[in-house]
PDB file of C-alpha atoms in Angstrom:
ATOM      1  CA  MET A   1     105.019  65.197  49.821  1.00  0.00           C
ATOM      2  CA  LYS A   2     108.533  64.581  48.506  1.00  0.00           C
ATOM      3  CA  PRO A   3     110.032  61.071  49.032  1.00  0.00           C
ATOM      4  CA  LYS A   4     112.819  62.439  51.258  1.00  0.00           C
ATOM      5  CA  GLN A   5     110.334  64.179  53.565  1.00  0.00           C
ATOM      6  CA  LEU A   6     108.155  61.066  53.689  1.00  0.00           C
ATOM      7  CA  PHE A   7     111.210  58.997  54.596  1.00  0.00           C
ATOM      8  CA  ILE A   8     112.145  61.348  57.443  1.00  0.00           C
ATOM      9  CA  ILE A   9     108.729  61.405  59.091  1.00  0.00           C
ATOM     10  CA  LEU A  10     108.380  57.633  58.674  1.00  0.00           C
ATOM     11  CA  ALA A  11     111.808  57.179  60.266  1.00  0.00           C
ATOM     12  CA  VAL A  12     110.840  59.377  63.218  1.00  0.00           C
ATOM     13  CA  SER A  13     107.566  57.472  63.549  1.00  0.00           C
ATOM     14  CA  CYS A  14     109.458  54.182  63.729  1.00  0.00           C
ATOM     15  CA  LEU A  15     111.826  55.666  66.314  1.00  0.00           C
ATOM     16  CA  LEU A  16     108.919  56.755  68.486  1.00  0.00           C
ATOM     17  CA  ALA A  17     107.239  53.375  68.182  1.00  0.00           C
ATOM     18  CA  ALA A  18     110.447  51.502  68.972  1.00  0.00           C
ATOM     19  CA  ALA A  19     110.990  53.635  72.051  1.00  0.00           C
ATOM     20  CA  GLY A  20     107.635  52.518  73.385  1.00  0.00           C
ATOM     21  CA  TRP A  21     105.914  55.902  73.637  1.00  0.00           C
ATOM     22  CA  HIS A  22     102.196  55.355  73.931  1.00  0.00           C
ATOM     23  CA  THR A  23      99.264  57.445  75.117  1.00  0.00           C
ATOM     24  CA  ASP A  24      95.545  56.906  75.239  1.00  0.00           C
ATOM     25  CA  ALA A  25      95.073  58.058  71.616  1.00  0.00           C
ATOM     26  CA  ARG A  26      95.286  54.512  70.220  1.00  0.00           C
ATOM     27  CA  ALA A  27      92.923  53.222  72.884  1.00  0.00           C
ATOM     28  CA  GLN A  28      90.409  55.932  72.039  1.00  0.00           C
ATOM     29  CA  GLU A  29      90.558  55.043  68.349  1.00  0.00           C
ATOM     30  CA  GLU A  30      90.283  51.319  69.000  1.00  0.00           C
ATOM     31  CA  GLY A  31      87.188  52.101  71.001  1.00  0.00           C
ATOM     32  CA  GLY A  32      85.722  53.844  67.966  1.00  0.00           C
ATOM     33  CA  GLU A  33      86.445  57.347  69.237  1.00  0.00           C
ATOM     34  CA  THR A  34      88.893  59.792  67.667  1.00  0.00           C
ATOM     35  CA  PRO A  35      90.007  62.536  70.059  1.00  0.00           C
ATOM     36  CA  SER A  36      88.343  65.888  69.463  1.00  0.00           C
ATOM     37  CA  VAL A  37      90.186  68.526  67.458  1.00  0.00           C
ATOM     38  CA  GLU A  38      90.497  70.621  70.614  1.00  0.00           C
ATOM     39  CA  THR A  39      92.074  67.703  72.475  1.00  0.00           C
ATOM     40  CA  ILE A  40      94.535  66.995  69.666  1.00  0.00           C
ATOM     41  CA  VAL A  41      95.580  70.650  69.419  1.00  0.00           C
ATOM     42  CA  ASN A  42      95.997  71.039  73.183  1.00  0.00           C
ATOM     43  CA  ARG A  43      97.951  67.805  73.551  1.00  0.00           C
ATOM     44  CA  ALA A  44     100.207  68.701  70.606  1.00  0.00           C
ATOM     45  CA  ASN A  45     100.851  72.143  72.048  1.00  0.00           C
ATOM     46  CA  ARG A  46     101.793  70.624  75.382  1.00  0.00           C
ATOM     47  CA  ALA A  47     104.042  67.972  73.815  1.00  0.00           C
ATOM     48  CA  ALA A  48     105.921  70.616  71.841  1.00  0.00           C
ATOM     49  CA  TYR A  49     106.259  73.393  74.443  1.00  0.00           C
ATOM     50  CA  TYR A  50     105.205  72.306  77.952  1.00  0.00           C
ATOM     51  CA  GLN A  51     107.232  69.247  78.959  1.00  0.00           C
ATOM     52  CA  GLY A  52     107.965  69.447  82.676  1.00  0.00           C
ATOM     53  CA  GLU A  53     107.414  72.573  84.766  1.00  0.00           C
ATOM     54  CA  ASP A  54     110.556  74.171  83.375  1.00  0.00           C
ATOM     55  CA  GLY A  55     113.579  73.212  81.296  1.00  0.00           C
ATOM     56  CA  ARG A  56     116.966  74.087  79.876  1.00  0.00           C
ATOM     57  CA  ALA A  57     118.913  72.915  76.834  1.00  0.00           C
ATOM     58  CA  ASP A  58     122.099  73.602  74.931  1.00  0.00           C
ATOM     59  CA  VAL A  59     121.316  74.340  71.305  1.00  0.00           C
ATOM     60  CA  ARG A  60     123.441  74.288  68.171  1.00  0.00           C
ATOM     61  CA  MET A  61     121.977  76.133  65.197  1.00  0.00           C
ATOM     62  CA  ARG A  62     123.319  75.635  61.673  1.00  0.00           C
ATOM     63  CA  ILE A  63     122.065  78.178  59.143  1.00  0.00           C
ATOM     64  CA  VAL A  64     122.539  77.286  55.463  1.00  0.00           C
ATOM     65  CA  ASP A  65     121.656  79.841  52.788  1.00  0.00           C
ATOM     66  CA  SER A  66     120.530  79.150  49.215  1.00  0.00           C
ATOM     67  CA  GLN A  67     124.166  79.127  48.056  1.00  0.00           C
ATOM     68  CA  GLY A  68     125.157  76.486  50.602  1.00  0.00           C
ATOM     69  CA  ARG A  69     127.063  78.907  52.823  1.00  0.00           C
ATOM     70  CA  GLU A  70     126.900  78.066  56.537  1.00  0.00           C
ATOM     71  CA  ARG A  71     126.739  80.063  59.741  1.00  0.00           C
ATOM     72  CA  ASN A  72     126.637  78.525  63.183  1.00  0.00           C
ATOM     73  CA  ARG A  73     125.167  79.612  66.498  1.00  0.00           C
ATOM     74  CA  GLU A  74     125.469  78.132  69.985  1.00  0.00           C
ATOM     75  CA  LEU A  75     122.895  79.100  72.582  1.00  0.00           C
ATOM     76  CA  ILE A  76     121.159  78.056  75.759  1.00  0.00           C
ATOM     77  CA  ILE A  77     117.397  78.079  76.179  1.00  0.00           C
ATOM     78  CA  LEU A  78     115.740  78.363  79.590  1.00  0.00           C
ATOM     79  CA  ARG A  79     111.965  77.960  79.936  1.00  0.00           C
ATOM     80  CA  ARG A  80     109.603  78.342  82.864  1.00  0.00           C
ATOM     81  CA  ASP A  81     105.850  77.723  82.908  1.00  0.00           C
ATOM     82  CA  ASN A  82     103.662  80.011  84.978  1.00  0.00           C
ATOM     83  CA  ALA A  83     101.279  78.215  87.324  1.00  0.00           C
ATOM     84  CA  PRO A  84      97.522  78.542  86.706  1.00  0.00           C
ATOM     85  CA  PRO A  85      95.911  81.523  88.449  1.00  0.00           C
ATOM     86  CA  GLY A  86      94.708  80.596  91.924  1.00  0.00           C
ATOM     87  CA  ASP A  87      91.038  80.755  90.966  1.00  0.00           C
ATOM     88  CA  GLN A  88      91.642  78.368  88.034  1.00  0.00           C
ATOM     89  CA  ALA A  89      93.971  75.828  89.625  1.00  0.00           C
ATOM     90  CA  ASP A  90      91.208  73.280  90.258  1.00  0.00           C
ATOM     91  CA  GLN A  91      90.140  73.328  86.590  1.00  0.00           C
ATOM     92  CA  TYR A  92      93.230  71.484  85.368  1.00  0.00           C
ATOM     93  CA  GLY A  93      94.499  67.995  85.940  1.00  0.00           C
ATOM     94  CA  GLU A  94      98.144  67.028  85.923  1.00  0.00           C
ATOM     95  CA  ASP A  95      99.851  67.788  82.576  1.00  0.00           C
ATOM     96  CA  GLU A  96      96.828  69.693  81.231  1.00  0.00           C
ATOM     97  CA  TYR A  97      97.602  73.369  81.777  1.00  0.00           C
ATOM     98  CA  THR A  98      99.095  75.239  78.805  1.00  0.00           C
ATOM     99  CA  GLY A  99      99.277  78.793  80.040  1.00  0.00           C
ATOM    100  CA  ASP A 100     101.700  81.700  80.143  1.00  0.00           C
ATOM    101  CA  GLN A 101     105.409  80.951  79.866  1.00  0.00           C
ATOM    102  CA  ARG A 102     108.751  82.709  80.009  1.00  0.00           C
ATOM    103  CA  TYR A 103     111.784  82.014  77.827  1.00  0.00           C
ATOM    104  CA  TYR A 104     115.384  83.156  78.204  1.00  0.00           C
ATOM    105  CA  VAL A 105     117.729  82.530  75.261  1.00  0.00           C
ATOM    106  CA  TYR A 106     121.438  83.235  75.755  1.00  0.00           C
ATOM    107  CA  PHE A 107     123.916  83.182  72.850  1.00  0.00           C
ATOM    108  CA  LYS A 108     127.345  81.666  73.575  1.00  0.00           C
ATOM    109  CA  ALA A 109     128.947  81.675  70.120  1.00  0.00           C
ATOM    110  CA  PRO A 110     130.224  82.863  67.726  1.00  0.00           C
ATOM    111  CA  SER A 111     131.955  85.906  69.181  1.00  0.00           C
ATOM    112  CA  ASP A 112     129.909  88.425  67.181  1.00  0.00           C
ATOM    113  CA  VAL A 113     126.687  87.332  68.925  1.00  0.00           C
ATOM    114  CA  ARG A 114     128.087  86.196  72.292  1.00  0.00           C
ATOM    115  CA  ASN A 115     126.108  87.596  75.267  1.00  0.00           C
ATOM    116  CA  THR A 116     123.134  88.448  73.053  1.00  0.00           C
ATOM    117  CA  VAL A 117     119.943  87.615  74.969  1.00  0.00           C
ATOM    118  CA  PHE A 118     116.378  87.041  73.778  1.00  0.00           C
ATOM    119  CA  LEU A 119     113.626  87.166  76.429  1.00  0.00           C
ATOM    120  CA  VAL A 120     109.973  86.201  75.913  1.00  0.00           C
ATOM    121  CA  TRP A 121     106.934  86.535  78.119  1.00  0.00           C
ATOM    122  CA  LYS A 122     104.378  84.381  76.359  1.00  0.00           C
ATOM    123  CA  HIS A 123     100.700  85.164  77.001  1.00  0.00           C
ATOM    124  CA  VAL A 124      97.821  82.861  76.068  1.00  0.00           C
ATOM    125  CA  ASP A 125      95.248  85.661  76.183  1.00  0.00           C
ATOM    126  CA  VAL A 126      94.718  86.522  72.493  1.00  0.00           C
ATOM    127  CA  ASP A 127      94.051  90.144  73.452  1.00  0.00           C
ATOM    128  CA  GLN A 128      97.522  90.439  74.971  1.00  0.00           C
ATOM    129  CA  ASN A 129     100.555  90.348  72.693  1.00  0.00           C
ATOM    130  CA  ASP A 130     103.600  88.417  73.837  1.00  0.00           C
ATOM    131  CA  ASP A 131     106.392  90.565  75.262  1.00  0.00           C
ATOM    132  CA  ARG A 132     109.765  90.089  73.537  1.00  0.00           C
ATOM    133  CA  TRP A 133     113.104  91.772  74.216  1.00  0.00           C
ATOM    134  CA  LEU A 134     116.435  91.424  72.422  1.00  0.00           C
ATOM    135  CA  TYR A 135     119.627  92.581  74.138  1.00  0.00           C
ATOM    136  CA  LEU A 136     122.468  93.580  71.779  1.00  0.00           C
ATOM    137  CA  PRO A 137     125.681  93.697  73.854  1.00  0.00           C
ATOM    138  CA  ASP A 138     127.852  95.513  71.291  1.00  0.00           C
ATOM    139  CA  LEU A 139     125.448  98.443  71.453  1.00  0.00           C
ATOM    140  CA  ASP A 140     124.425  97.839  75.061  1.00  0.00           C
ATOM    141  CA  LEU A 141     120.899  98.162  73.697  1.00  0.00           C
ATOM    142  CA  VAL A 142     117.659  96.495  74.778  1.00  0.00           C
ATOM    143  CA  LYS A 143     115.280  96.316  71.828  1.00  0.00           C
ATOM    144  CA  ARG A 144     111.590  95.525  72.149  1.00  0.00           C
ATOM    145  CA  ILE A 145     110.390  93.148  69.429  1.00  0.00           C
ATOM    146  CA  SER A 146     107.027  94.448  68.272  1.00  0.00           C
ATOM    147  CA  ALA A 147     104.068  92.167  67.621  1.00  0.00           C
ATOM    148  CA  SER A 148     104.371  92.934  63.907  1.00  0.00           C
ATOM    149  CA  ASP A 149     107.924  91.515  63.901  1.00  0.00           C
ATOM    150  CA  LYS A 150     107.125  88.184  65.551  1.00  0.00           C
ATOM    151  CA  ARG A 151     106.977  86.451  62.175  1.00  0.00           C
ATOM    152  CA  THR A 152     110.365  87.661  60.983  1.00  0.00           C
ATOM    153  CA  SER A 153     113.733  85.903  61.042  1.00  0.00           C
ATOM    154  CA  PHE A 154     115.179  85.005  64.433  1.00  0.00           C
ATOM    155  CA  VAL A 155     118.852  86.125  64.411  1.00  0.00           C
ATOM    156  CA  GLY A 156     119.198  85.462  60.692  1.00  0.00           C
ATOM    157  CA  SER A 157     117.894  81.883  60.805  1.00  0.00           C
ATOM    158  CA  HIS A 158     114.936  80.334  58.990  1.00  0.00           C
ATOM    159  CA  PHE A 159     113.045  80.171  62.286  1.00  0.00           C
ATOM    160  CA  PHE A 160     110.838  83.107  63.226  1.00  0.00           C
ATOM    161  CA  TYR A 161     110.675  84.792  66.629  1.00  0.00           C
ATOM    162  CA  GLU A 162     107.242  83.217  67.105  1.00  0.00           C
ATOM    163  CA  ASP A 163     108.624  79.722  66.439  1.00  0.00           C
ATOM    164  CA  ILE A 164     110.882  79.866  69.488  1.00  0.00           C
ATOM    165  CA  SER A 165     108.084  80.015  72.059  1.00  0.00           C
ATOM    166  CA  GLY A 166     105.250  78.711  69.869  1.00  0.00           C
ATOM    167  CA  ARG A 167     102.227  80.226  68.205  1.00  0.00           C
ATOM    168  CA  ASN A 168      99.137  80.808  70.351  1.00  0.00           C
ATOM    169  CA  THR A 169      96.702  78.073  69.321  1.00  0.00           C
ATOM    170  CA  ASN A 170      93.753  80.393  70.020  1.00  0.00           C
ATOM    171  CA  LEU A 171      94.767  82.563  67.053  1.00  0.00           C
ATOM    172  CA  ASP A 172      93.744  79.879  64.560  1.00  0.00           C
ATOM    173  CA  GLU A 173      90.803  77.740  63.487  1.00  0.00           C
ATOM    174  CA  HIS A 174      91.708  74.048  63.498  1.00  0.00           C
ATOM    175  CA  GLU A 175      90.310  71.276  61.296  1.00  0.00           C
ATOM    176  CA  LEU A 176      91.090  67.563  61.347  1.00  0.00           C
ATOM    177  CA  VAL A 177      91.431  66.730  57.639  1.00  0.00           C
ATOM    178  CA  GLN A 178      92.804  63.187  57.775  1.00  0.00           C
ATOM    179  CA  VAL A 179      93.571  60.363  60.179  1.00  0.00           C
ATOM    180  CA  THR A 180      96.207  57.853  59.091  1.00  0.00           C
ATOM    181  CA  ASP A 181      97.671  54.858  60.890  1.00  0.00           C
ATOM    182  CA  THR A 182     100.332  57.130  62.375  1.00  0.00           C
ATOM    183  CA  TYR A 183      99.158  60.745  62.236  1.00  0.00           C
ATOM    184  CA  PHE A 184      96.388  63.175  62.946  1.00  0.00           C
ATOM    185  CA  ILE A 185      96.660  65.677  60.074  1.00  0.00           C
ATOM    186  CA  LEU A 186      95.274  69.131  60.854  1.00  0.00           C
ATOM    187  CA  ASP A 187      94.786  72.265  58.773  1.00  0.00           C
ATOM    188  CA  ASN A 188      95.066  75.475  60.775  1.00  0.00           C
ATOM    189  CA  THR A 189      93.745  78.777  59.431  1.00  0.00           C
ATOM    190  CA  PRO A 190      94.500  82.154  61.067  1.00  0.00           C
ATOM    191  CA  LYS A 191      91.452  83.996  62.338  1.00  0.00           C
ATOM    192  CA  ASP A 192      93.063  87.293  61.337  1.00  0.00           C
ATOM    193  CA  GLN A 193      94.605  86.807  57.888  1.00  0.00           C
ATOM    194  CA  GLY A 194      95.919  90.355  57.839  1.00  0.00           C
ATOM    195  CA  ASN A 195      98.403  89.775  60.671  1.00  0.00           C
ATOM    196  CA  VAL A 196     100.322  86.868  59.128  1.00  0.00           C
ATOM    197  CA  GLU A 197     102.037  86.036  55.856  1.00  0.00           C
ATOM    198  CA  PHE A 198     100.511  82.536  55.529  1.00  0.00           C
ATOM    199  CA  SER A 199      97.021  81.442  54.534  1.00  0.00           C
ATOM    200  CA  ARG A 200      97.136  78.196  56.536  1.00  0.00           C
ATOM    201  CA  TYR A 201      99.527  75.614  57.907  1.00  0.00           C
ATOM    202  CA  ARG A 202      99.206  71.830  57.997  1.00  0.00           C
ATOM    203  CA  MET A 203     100.436  69.728  60.925  1.00  0.00           C
ATOM    204  CA  TRP A 204     101.282  66.025  61.071  1.00  0.00           C
ATOM    205  CA  ILE A 205     100.769  65.069  64.731  1.00  0.00           C
ATOM    206  CA  HIS A 206     102.014  61.686  65.904  1.00  0.00           C
ATOM    207  CA  LYS A 207      99.071  59.714  67.269  1.00  0.00           C
ATOM    208  CA  ASP A 208     100.900  57.972  70.113  1.00  0.00           C
ATOM    209  CA  THR A 209     102.822  60.981  71.431  1.00  0.00           C
ATOM    210  CA  PHE A 210     100.902  63.997  70.057  1.00  0.00           C
ATOM    211  CA  LEU A 211     104.262  65.402  68.979  1.00  0.00           C
ATOM    212  CA  PRO A 212     104.041  67.580  65.821  1.00  0.00           C
ATOM    213  CA  ILE A 213     106.446  65.838  63.428  1.00  0.00           C
ATOM    214  CA  GLN A 214     105.986  68.103  60.424  1.00  0.00           C
ATOM    215  CA  ILE A 215     104.417  71.511  59.762  1.00  0.00           C
ATOM    216  CA  GLU A 216     103.989  73.059  56.305  1.00  0.00           C
ATOM    217  CA  TYR A 217     103.071  76.708  55.778  1.00  0.00           C
ATOM    218  CA  TYR A 218     101.159  77.848  52.690  1.00  0.00           C
ATOM    219  CA  ASP A 219     101.227  81.328  51.199  1.00  0.00           C
ATOM    220  CA  LYS A 220      98.260  83.360  49.968  1.00  0.00           C
ATOM    221  CA  ARG A 221      98.412  81.516  46.623  1.00  0.00           C
ATOM    222  CA  GLY A 222      98.094  78.175  48.385  1.00  0.00           C
ATOM    223  CA  GLU A 223     101.688  77.109  47.716  1.00  0.00           C
ATOM    224  CA  ALA A 224     103.870  75.534  50.406  1.00  0.00           C
ATOM    225  CA  TYR A 225     106.760  77.889  51.137  1.00  0.00           C
ATOM    226  CA  ARG A 226     108.085  76.836  54.544  1.00  0.00           C
ATOM    227  CA  ARG A 227     108.467  73.450  56.226  1.00  0.00           C
ATOM    228  CA  TYR A 228     109.373  72.355  59.756  1.00  0.00           C
ATOM    229  CA  THR A 229     110.428  68.725  60.188  1.00  0.00           C
ATOM    230  CA  VAL A 230     111.455  66.780  63.273  1.00  0.00           C
ATOM    231  CA  GLU A 231     114.487  64.630  62.459  1.00  0.00           C
ATOM    232  CA  ASN A 232     115.277  63.040  65.814  1.00  0.00           C
ATOM    233  CA  VAL A 233     113.724  62.568  69.256  1.00  0.00           C
ATOM    234  CA  SER A 234     114.871  61.312  72.654  1.00  0.00           C
ATOM    235  CA  ARG A 235     113.459  60.718  76.116  1.00  0.00           C
ATOM    236  CA  PRO A 236     115.349  62.630  78.855  1.00  0.00           C
ATOM    237  CA  GLN A 237     113.689  62.169  82.251  1.00  0.00           C
ATOM    238  CA  ASP A 238     110.894  60.282  80.458  1.00  0.00           C
ATOM    239  CA  TYR A 239     109.761  63.411  78.555  1.00  0.00           C
ATOM    240  CA  ILE A 240     109.306  63.178  74.795  1.00  0.00           C
ATOM    241  CA  THR A 241     111.810  65.646  73.370  1.00  0.00           C
ATOM    242  CA  VAL A 242     112.779  66.856  69.914  1.00  0.00           C
ATOM    243  CA  THR A 243     116.582  66.742  69.689  1.00  0.00           C
ATOM    244  CA  ARG A 244     117.005  67.668  66.018  1.00  0.00           C
ATOM    245  CA  ALA A 245     114.699  69.668  63.751  1.00  0.00           C
ATOM    246  CA  LYS A 246     114.893  71.494  60.438  1.00  0.00           C
ATOM    247  CA  MET A 247     113.158  74.608  59.145  1.00  0.00           C
ATOM    248  CA  ALA A 248     113.365  74.914  55.359  1.00  0.00           C
ATOM    249  CA  ASP A 249     112.583  77.809  53.038  1.00  0.00           C
ATOM    250  CA  LEU A 250     110.986  76.006  50.107  1.00  0.00           C
ATOM    251  CA  GLN A 251     111.314  79.049  47.858  1.00  0.00           C
ATOM    252  CA  SER A 252     114.961  80.037  48.381  1.00  0.00           C
ATOM    253  CA  GLY A 253     116.291  76.584  49.166  1.00  0.00           C
ATOM    254  CA  GLY A 254     117.946  77.644  52.429  1.00  0.00           C
ATOM    255  CA  HIS A 255     117.371  75.926  55.759  1.00  0.00           C
ATOM    256  CA  THR A 256     118.282  75.950  59.445  1.00  0.00           C
ATOM    257  CA  ILE A 257     118.956  72.862  61.557  1.00  0.00           C
ATOM    258  CA  VAL A 258     118.755  72.978  65.351  1.00  0.00           C
ATOM    259  CA  GLU A 259     120.144  70.303  67.658  1.00  0.00           C
ATOM    260  CA  TYR A 260     119.358  70.101  71.380  1.00  0.00           C
ATOM    261  CA  THR A 261     121.772  68.516  73.868  1.00  0.00           C
ATOM    262  CA  ASP A 262     122.063  68.338  77.668  1.00  0.00           C
ATOM    263  CA  VAL A 263     118.303  68.712  77.936  1.00  0.00           C
ATOM    264  CA  GLU A 264     117.024  68.934  81.512  1.00  0.00           C
ATOM    265  CA  TYR A 265     113.515  69.307  82.926  1.00  0.00           C
ATOM    266  CA  ASP A 266     112.119  70.339  86.316  1.00  0.00           C
ATOM    267  CA  VAL A 267     115.316  72.243  87.079  1.00  0.00           C
ATOM    268  CA  GLY A 268     113.664  74.630  89.529  1.00  0.00           C
ATOM    269  CA  LEU A 269     114.370  77.828  87.602  1.00  0.00           C
ATOM    270  CA  PRO A 270     113.394  80.902  89.657  1.00  0.00           C
ATOM    271  CA  LYS A 271     110.868  83.279  88.161  1.00  0.00           C
ATOM    272  CA  ASP A 272     112.950  86.386  88.754  1.00  0.00           C
ATOM    273  CA  ILE A 273     115.685  85.455  86.239  1.00  0.00           C
ATOM    274  CA  PHE A 274     113.152  85.957  83.442  1.00  0.00           C
ATOM    275  CA  ALA A 275     113.063  89.695  84.100  1.00  0.00           C
ATOM    276  CA  GLU A 276     114.332  92.510  81.907  1.00  0.00           C
ATOM    277  CA  ARG A 277     117.129  93.341  84.344  1.00  0.00           C
ATOM    278  CA  TYR A 278     118.716  89.934  83.603  1.00  0.00           C
ATOM    279  CA  LEU A 279     119.204  90.808  79.939  1.00  0.00           C
ATOM    280  CA  ARG A 280     122.455  92.561  80.832  1.00  0.00           C
ATOM    281  CA  LYS A 281     123.301  90.222  83.713  1.00  0.00           C
ATOM    282  CA  PRO A 282     122.748  86.582  82.667  1.00  0.00           C
ATOM    283  CA  PRO A 283     122.031  84.048  85.448  1.00  0.00           C
ATOM    284  CA  MET A 284     125.360  82.244  85.057  1.00  0.00           C
ATOM    285  CA  GLU A 285     124.443  79.412  87.439  1.00  0.00           C
ATOM    286  CA  TYR A 286     122.028  78.232  84.718  1.00  0.00           C
ATOM    287  CA  ILE A 287     124.103  79.442  81.730  1.00  0.00           C
ATOM    288  CA  ARG A 288     126.990  77.011  81.996  1.00  0.00           C
TER     289      ARG A 288
END
């Protein structure tokens, strides 16, 4: 790991510790028990994508290419978690369910992408592909994003479509390869190598918060080619929240930085606004 990357994740670790975020992970270790791989993966998935029952955030995206040229995007992300099916509700305790979700991403600026909308219906059933739609206002066109395109660039950034709503953890085999004072380090290998461009990805998961602080993707030759790094966190409404993150292309040298502001949870977003008919008619009461 390069010194700069080590510095960043150490800085974030200190920030988390100073903020007083603690879970039962330390207690389990002090008792001689490391959480199971399944527990670590599930808790990390929830920390990254399932805070609160729903949420909204203003997002600034800065895209920097290999020549140092910049493009900027401003967008709003809405997220709503589906409740467990009625026959499964009793199987989950509070803050345990990580099921289907819906995402609505509305672009505010610049003018050439304003009113563009990205809609996701995320499914945890591995036999059911996520549904993704992209509305292009200049063409008045709704485009379905096929499953084969989920690992391609999201609106020209270094993030992929799949990164926005998160990869289904059931698509990979997970192995705990190292436990440090601060991190659970996991290697994750896709069960179907033919459907992805990477051979594995490694995650550094903060032990006190279960927040994934860094993720590195390795190509078929075993070389790291893509890196996600959390650069800042905050605690709106007592939920651990990434407020600045970077996705870097380690081959081209380009990167994208996203910053989240005005983050709100448990807003009470209605389910019906995450429907295809709202691609052309954004719910302006939540897009402010």
